[in-house]
mmCIF file of N, CA, C and O in Angstrom:
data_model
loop_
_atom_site.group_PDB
_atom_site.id
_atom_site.type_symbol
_atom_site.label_atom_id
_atom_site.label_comp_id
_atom_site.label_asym_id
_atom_site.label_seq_id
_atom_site.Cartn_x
_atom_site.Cartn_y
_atom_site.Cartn_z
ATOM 1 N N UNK G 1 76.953 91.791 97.165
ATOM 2 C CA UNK G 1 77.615 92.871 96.448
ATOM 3 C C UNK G 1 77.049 94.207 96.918
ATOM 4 O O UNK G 1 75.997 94.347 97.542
ATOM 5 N N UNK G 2 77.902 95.186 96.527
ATOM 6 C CA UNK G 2 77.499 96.737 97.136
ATOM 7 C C UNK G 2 76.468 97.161 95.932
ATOM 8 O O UNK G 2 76.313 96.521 94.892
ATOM 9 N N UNK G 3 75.822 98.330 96.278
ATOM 10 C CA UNK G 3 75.091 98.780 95.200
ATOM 11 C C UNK G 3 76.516 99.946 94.575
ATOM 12 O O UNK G 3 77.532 100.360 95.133
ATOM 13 N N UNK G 4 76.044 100.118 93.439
ATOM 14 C CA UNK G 4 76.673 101.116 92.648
ATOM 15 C C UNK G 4 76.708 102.831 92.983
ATOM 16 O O UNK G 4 75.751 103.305 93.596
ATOM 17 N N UNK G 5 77.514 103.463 92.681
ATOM 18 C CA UNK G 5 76.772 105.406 93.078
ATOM 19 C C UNK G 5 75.747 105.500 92.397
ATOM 20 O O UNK G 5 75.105 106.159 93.216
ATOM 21 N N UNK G 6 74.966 105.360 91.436
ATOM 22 C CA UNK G 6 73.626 105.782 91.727
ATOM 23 C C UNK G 6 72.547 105.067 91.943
ATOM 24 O O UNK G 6 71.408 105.408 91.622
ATOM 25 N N UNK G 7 72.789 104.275 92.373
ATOM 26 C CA UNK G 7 71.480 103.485 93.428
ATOM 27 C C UNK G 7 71.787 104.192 94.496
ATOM 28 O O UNK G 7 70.857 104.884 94.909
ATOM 29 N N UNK G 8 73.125 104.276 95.292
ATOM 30 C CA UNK G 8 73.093 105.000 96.283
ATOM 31 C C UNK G 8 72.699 105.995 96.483
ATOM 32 O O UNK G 8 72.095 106.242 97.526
ATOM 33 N N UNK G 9 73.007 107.255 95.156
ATOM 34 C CA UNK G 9 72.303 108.470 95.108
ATOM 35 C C UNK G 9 70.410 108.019 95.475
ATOM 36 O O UNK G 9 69.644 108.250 96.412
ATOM 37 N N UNK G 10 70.319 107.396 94.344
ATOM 38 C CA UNK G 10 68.582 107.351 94.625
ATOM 39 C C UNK G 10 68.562 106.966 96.071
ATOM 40 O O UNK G 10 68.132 107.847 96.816
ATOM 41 N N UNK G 11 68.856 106.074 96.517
ATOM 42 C CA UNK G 11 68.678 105.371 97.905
ATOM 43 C C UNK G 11 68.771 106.832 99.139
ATOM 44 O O UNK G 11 67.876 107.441 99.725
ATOM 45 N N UNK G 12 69.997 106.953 99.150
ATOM 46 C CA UNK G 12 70.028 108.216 99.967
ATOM 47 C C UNK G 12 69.594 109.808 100.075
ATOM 48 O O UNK G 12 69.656 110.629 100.990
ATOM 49 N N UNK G 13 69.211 109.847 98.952
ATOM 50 C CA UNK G 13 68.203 111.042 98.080
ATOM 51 C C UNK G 13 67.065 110.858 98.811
ATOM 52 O O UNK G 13 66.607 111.516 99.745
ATOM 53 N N UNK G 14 66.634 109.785 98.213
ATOM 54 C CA UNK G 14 64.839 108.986 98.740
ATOM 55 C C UNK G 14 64.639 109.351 100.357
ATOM 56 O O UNK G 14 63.620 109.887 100.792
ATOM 57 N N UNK G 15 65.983 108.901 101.311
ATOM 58 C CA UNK G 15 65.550 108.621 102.295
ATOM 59 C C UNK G 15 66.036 109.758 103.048
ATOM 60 O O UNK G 15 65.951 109.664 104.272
ATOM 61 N N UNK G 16 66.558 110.878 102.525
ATOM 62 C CA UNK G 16 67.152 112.112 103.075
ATOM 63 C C UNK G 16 68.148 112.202 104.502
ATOM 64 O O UNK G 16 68.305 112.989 105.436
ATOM 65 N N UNK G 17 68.741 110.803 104.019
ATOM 66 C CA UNK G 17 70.228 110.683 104.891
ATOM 67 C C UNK G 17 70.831 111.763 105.502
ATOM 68 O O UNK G 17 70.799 112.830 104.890
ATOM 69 N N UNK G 18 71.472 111.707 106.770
ATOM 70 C CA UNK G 18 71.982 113.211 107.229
ATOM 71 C C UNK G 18 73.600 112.055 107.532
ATOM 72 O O UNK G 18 74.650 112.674 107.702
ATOM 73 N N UNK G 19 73.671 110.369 107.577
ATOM 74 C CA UNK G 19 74.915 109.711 108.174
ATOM 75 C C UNK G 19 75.137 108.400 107.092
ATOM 76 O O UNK G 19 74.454 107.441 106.734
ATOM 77 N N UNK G 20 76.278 108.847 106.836
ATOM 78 C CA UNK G 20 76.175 106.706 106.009
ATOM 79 C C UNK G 20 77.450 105.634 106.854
ATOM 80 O O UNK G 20 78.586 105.804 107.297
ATOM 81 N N UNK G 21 76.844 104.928 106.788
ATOM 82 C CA UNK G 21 78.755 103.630 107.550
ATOM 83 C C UNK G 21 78.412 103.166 106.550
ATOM 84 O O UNK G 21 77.395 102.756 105.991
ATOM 85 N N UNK G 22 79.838 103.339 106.335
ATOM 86 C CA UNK G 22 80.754 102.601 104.896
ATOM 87 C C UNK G 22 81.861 102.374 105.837
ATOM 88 O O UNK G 22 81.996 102.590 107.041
ATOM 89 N N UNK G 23 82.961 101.639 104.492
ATOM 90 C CA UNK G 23 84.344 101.154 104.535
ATOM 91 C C UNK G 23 85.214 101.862 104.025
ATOM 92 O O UNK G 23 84.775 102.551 103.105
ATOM 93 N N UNK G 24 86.377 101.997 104.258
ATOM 94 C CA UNK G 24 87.083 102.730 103.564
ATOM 95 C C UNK G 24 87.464 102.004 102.061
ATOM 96 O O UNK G 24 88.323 102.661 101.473
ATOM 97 N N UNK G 25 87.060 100.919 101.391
ATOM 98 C CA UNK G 25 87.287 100.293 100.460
ATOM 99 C C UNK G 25 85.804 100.178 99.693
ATOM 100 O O UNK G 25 85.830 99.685 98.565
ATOM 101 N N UNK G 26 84.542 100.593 100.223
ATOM 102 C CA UNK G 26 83.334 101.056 99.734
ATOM 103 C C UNK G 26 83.054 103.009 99.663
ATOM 104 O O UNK G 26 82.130 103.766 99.361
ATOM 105 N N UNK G 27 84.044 103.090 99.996
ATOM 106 C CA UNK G 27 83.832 104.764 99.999
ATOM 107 C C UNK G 27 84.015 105.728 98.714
ATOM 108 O O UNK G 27 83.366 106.724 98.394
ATOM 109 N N UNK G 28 85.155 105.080 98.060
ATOM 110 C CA UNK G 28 85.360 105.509 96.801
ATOM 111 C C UNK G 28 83.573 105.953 96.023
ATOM 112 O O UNK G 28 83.249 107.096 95.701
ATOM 113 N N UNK G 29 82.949 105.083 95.924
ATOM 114 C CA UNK G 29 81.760 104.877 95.542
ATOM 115 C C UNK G 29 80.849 105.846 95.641
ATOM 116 O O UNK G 29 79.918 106.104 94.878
ATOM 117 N N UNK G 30 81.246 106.468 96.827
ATOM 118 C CA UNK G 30 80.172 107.679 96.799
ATOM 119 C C UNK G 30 80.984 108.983 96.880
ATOM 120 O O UNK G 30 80.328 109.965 97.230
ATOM 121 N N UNK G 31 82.287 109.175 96.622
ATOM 122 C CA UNK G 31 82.686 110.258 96.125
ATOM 123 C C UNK G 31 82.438 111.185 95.063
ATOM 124 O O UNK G 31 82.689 112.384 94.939
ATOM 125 N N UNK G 32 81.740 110.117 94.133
ATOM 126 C CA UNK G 32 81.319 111.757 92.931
ATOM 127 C C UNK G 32 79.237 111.411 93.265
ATOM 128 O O UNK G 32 78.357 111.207 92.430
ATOM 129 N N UNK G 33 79.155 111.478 94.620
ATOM 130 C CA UNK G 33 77.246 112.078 94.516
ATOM 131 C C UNK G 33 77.498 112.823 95.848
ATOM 132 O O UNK G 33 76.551 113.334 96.447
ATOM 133 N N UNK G 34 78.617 112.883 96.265
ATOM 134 C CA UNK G 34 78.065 113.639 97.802
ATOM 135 C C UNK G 34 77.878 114.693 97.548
ATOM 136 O O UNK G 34 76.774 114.993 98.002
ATOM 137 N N UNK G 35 78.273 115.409 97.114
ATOM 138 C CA UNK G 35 77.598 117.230 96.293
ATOM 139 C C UNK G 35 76.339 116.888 96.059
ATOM 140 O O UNK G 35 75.549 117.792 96.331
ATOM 141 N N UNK G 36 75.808 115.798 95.608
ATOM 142 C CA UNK G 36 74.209 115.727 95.120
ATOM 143 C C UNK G 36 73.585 115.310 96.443
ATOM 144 O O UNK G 36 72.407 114.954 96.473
ATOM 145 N N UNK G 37 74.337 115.344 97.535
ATOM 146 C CA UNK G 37 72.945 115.112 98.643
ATOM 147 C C UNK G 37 73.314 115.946 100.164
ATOM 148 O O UNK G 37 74.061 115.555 101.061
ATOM 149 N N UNK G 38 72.571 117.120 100.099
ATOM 150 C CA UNK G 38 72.588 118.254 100.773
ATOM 151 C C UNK G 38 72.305 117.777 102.119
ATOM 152 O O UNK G 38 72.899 118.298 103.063
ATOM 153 N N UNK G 39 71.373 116.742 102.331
ATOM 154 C CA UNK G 39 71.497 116.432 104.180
ATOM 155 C C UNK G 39 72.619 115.801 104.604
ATOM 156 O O UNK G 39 72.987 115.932 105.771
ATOM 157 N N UNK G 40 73.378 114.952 103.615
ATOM 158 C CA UNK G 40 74.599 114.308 104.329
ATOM 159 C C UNK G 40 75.665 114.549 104.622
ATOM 160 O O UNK G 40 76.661 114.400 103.914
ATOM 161 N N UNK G 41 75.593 115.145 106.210
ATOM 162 C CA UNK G 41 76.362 115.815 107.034
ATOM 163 C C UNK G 41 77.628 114.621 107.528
ATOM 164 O O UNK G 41 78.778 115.044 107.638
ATOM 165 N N UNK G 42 77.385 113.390 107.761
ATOM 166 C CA UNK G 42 78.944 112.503 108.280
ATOM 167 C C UNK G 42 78.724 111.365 107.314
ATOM 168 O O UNK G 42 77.756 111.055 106.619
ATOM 169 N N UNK G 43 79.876 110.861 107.478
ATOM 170 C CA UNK G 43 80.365 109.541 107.339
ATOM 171 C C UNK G 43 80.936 108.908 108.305
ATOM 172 O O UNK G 43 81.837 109.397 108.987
ATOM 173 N N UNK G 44 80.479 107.799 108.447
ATOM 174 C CA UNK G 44 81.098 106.896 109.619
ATOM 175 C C UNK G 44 82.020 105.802 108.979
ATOM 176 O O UNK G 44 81.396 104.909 108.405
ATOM 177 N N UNK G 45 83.124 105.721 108.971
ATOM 178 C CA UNK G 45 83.655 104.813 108.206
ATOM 179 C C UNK G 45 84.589 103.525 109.356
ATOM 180 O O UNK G 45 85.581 103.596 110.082
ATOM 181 N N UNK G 46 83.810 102.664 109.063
ATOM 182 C CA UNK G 46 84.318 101.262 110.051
ATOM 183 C C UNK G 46 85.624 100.464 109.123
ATOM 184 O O UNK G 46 85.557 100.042 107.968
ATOM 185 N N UNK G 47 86.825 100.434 110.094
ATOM 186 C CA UNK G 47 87.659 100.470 109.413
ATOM 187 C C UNK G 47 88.522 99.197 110.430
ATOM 188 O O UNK G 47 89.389 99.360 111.289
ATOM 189 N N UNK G 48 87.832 97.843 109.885
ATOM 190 C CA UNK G 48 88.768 96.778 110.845
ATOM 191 C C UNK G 48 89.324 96.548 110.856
ATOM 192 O O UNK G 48 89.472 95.533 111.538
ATOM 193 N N UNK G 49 90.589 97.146 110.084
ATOM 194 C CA UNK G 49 92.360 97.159 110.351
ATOM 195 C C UNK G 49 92.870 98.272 110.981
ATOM 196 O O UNK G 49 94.080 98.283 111.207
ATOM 197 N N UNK G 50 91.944 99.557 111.432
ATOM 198 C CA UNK G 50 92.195 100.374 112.431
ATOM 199 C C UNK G 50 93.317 100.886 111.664
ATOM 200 O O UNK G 50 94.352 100.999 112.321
ATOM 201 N N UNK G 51 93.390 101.297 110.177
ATOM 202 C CA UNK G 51 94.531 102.309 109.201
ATOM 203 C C UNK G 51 94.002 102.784 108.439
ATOM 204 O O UNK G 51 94.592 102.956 107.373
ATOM 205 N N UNK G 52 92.664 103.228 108.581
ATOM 206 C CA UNK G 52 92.536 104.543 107.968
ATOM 207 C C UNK G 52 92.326 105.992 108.181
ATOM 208 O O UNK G 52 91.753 106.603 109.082
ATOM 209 N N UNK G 53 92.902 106.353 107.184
ATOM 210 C CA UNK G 53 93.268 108.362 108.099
ATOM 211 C C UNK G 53 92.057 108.932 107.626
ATOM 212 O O UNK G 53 91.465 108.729 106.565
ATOM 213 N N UNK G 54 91.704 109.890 108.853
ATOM 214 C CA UNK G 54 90.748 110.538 108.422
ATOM 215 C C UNK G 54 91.795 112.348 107.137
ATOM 216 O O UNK G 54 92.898 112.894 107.141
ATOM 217 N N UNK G 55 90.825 112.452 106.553
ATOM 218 C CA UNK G 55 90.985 113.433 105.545
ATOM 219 C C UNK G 55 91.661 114.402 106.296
ATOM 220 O O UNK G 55 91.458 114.113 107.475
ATOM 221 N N UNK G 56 92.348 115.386 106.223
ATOM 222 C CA UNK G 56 93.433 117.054 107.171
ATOM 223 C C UNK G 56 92.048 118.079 106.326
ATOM 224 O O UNK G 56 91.239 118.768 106.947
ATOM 225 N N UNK G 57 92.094 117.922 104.851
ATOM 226 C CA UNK G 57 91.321 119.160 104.628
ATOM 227 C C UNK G 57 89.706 118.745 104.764
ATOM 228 O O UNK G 57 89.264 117.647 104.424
ATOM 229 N N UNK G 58 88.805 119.984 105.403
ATOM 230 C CA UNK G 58 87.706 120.064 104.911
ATOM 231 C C UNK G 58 87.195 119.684 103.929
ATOM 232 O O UNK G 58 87.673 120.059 102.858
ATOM 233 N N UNK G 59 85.934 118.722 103.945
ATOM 234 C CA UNK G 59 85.627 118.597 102.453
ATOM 235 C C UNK G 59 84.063 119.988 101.834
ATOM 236 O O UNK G 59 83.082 120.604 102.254
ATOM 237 N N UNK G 60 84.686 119.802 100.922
ATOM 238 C CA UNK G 60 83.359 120.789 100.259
ATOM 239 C C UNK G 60 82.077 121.335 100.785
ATOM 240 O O UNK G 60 81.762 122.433 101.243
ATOM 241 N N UNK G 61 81.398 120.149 100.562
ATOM 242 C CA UNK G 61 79.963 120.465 100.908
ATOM 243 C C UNK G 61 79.859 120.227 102.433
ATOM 244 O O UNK G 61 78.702 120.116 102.836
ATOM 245 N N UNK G 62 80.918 120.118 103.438
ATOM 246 C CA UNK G 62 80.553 120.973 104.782
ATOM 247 C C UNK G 62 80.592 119.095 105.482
ATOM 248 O O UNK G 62 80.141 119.107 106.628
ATOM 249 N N UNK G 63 80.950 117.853 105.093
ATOM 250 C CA UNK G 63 80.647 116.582 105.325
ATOM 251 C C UNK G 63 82.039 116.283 106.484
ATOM 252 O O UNK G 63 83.234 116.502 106.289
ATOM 253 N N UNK G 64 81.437 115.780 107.562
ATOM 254 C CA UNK G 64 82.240 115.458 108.314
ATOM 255 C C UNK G 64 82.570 113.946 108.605
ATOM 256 O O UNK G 64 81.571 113.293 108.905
ATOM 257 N N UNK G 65 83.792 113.230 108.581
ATOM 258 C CA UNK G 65 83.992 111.834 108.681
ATOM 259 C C UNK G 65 84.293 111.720 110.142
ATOM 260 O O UNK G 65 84.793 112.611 110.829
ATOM 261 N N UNK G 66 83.915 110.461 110.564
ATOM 262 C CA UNK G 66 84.533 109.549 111.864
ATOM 263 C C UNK G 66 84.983 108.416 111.603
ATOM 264 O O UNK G 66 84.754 107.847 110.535
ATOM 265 N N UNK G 67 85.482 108.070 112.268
ATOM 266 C CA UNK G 67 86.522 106.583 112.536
ATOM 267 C C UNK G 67 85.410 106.176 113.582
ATOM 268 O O UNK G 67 85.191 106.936 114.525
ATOM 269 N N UNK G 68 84.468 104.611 113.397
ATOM 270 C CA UNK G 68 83.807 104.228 114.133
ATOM 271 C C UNK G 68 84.695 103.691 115.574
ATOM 272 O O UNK G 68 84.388 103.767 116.764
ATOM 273 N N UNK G 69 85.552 103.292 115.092
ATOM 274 C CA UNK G 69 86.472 102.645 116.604
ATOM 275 C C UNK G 69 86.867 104.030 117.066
ATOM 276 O O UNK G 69 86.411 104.042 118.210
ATOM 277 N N UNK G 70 87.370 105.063 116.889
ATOM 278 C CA UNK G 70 87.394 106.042 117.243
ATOM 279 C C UNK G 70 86.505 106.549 118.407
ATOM 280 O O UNK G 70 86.862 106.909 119.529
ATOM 281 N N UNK G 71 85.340 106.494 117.907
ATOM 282 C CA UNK G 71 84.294 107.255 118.099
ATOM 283 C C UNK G 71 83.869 106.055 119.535
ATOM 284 O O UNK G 71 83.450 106.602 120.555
ATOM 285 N N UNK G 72 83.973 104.751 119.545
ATOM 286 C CA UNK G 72 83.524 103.830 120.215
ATOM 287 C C UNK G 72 84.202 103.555 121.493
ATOM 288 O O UNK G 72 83.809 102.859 122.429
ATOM 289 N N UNK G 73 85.648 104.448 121.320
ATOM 290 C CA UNK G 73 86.855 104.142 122.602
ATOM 291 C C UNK G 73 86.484 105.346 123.564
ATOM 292 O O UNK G 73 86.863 105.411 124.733
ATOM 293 N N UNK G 74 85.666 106.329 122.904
ATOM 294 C CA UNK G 74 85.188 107.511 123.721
ATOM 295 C C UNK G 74 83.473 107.364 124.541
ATOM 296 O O UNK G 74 82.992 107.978 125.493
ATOM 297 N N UNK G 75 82.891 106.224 123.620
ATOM 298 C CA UNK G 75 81.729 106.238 123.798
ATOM 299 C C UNK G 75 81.551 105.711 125.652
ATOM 300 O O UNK G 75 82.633 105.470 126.187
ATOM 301 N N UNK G 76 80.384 105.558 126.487
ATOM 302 C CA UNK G 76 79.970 105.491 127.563
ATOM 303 C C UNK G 76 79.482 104.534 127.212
ATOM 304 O O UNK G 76 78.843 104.366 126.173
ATOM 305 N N UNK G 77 79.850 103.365 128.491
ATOM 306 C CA UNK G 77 79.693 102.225 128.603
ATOM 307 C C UNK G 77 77.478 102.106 128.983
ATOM 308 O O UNK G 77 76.572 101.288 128.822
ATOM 309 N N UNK G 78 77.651 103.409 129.486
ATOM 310 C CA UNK G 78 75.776 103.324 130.231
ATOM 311 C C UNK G 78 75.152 104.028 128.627
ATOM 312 O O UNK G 78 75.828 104.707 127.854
ATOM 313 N N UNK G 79 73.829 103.666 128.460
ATOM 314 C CA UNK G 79 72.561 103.995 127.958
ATOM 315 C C UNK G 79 71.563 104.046 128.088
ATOM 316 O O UNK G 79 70.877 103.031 128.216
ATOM 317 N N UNK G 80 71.009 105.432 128.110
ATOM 318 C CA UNK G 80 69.720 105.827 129.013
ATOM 319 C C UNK G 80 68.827 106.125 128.020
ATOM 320 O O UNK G 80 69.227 106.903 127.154
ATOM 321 N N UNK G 81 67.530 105.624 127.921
ATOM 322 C CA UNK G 81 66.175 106.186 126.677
ATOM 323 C C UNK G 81 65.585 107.035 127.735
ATOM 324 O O UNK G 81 64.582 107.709 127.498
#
């Protein structure tokens, strides 16, 4: 099972998150704490039916979403440390 919004708040509070991967069917969940956590700049949302839209408006507190397959059809096959 998922944790609830405020375990997540504590959880992501605690650990001063700047990214979370979620689902678009676990996301609901953290819609009323993202105002309460000032480092979390994206969401990565993995979406394995490849139908979910990302948001048209800006959200509030400045939070930017991706589409992980999105993001993965652009990515480079090489990785260098």
């Amino acid at each position: 099972s998922a944790f609830g919004p405020e375990a997540i708040l504590d959880r992501l509070s605690d650990s001063g998150a700047c990214l979370v991967v979620t689902s678009p069917s676990l996301k609901p969940r953290l819609e009323g704490i993202l105002d309460k956590l000032p480092n979390l700049r994206h969401l990565l949302i993995v979406d394995t039916n490849n139908q979910y839209s990302l948001p048209t408006a800006p959200h509030p507190t400045g939070l930017t979403e991706h589409r992980f397959h999105t993001l993965m059809k652009t990515a480079s096959e090489q990785f260098t440390v």
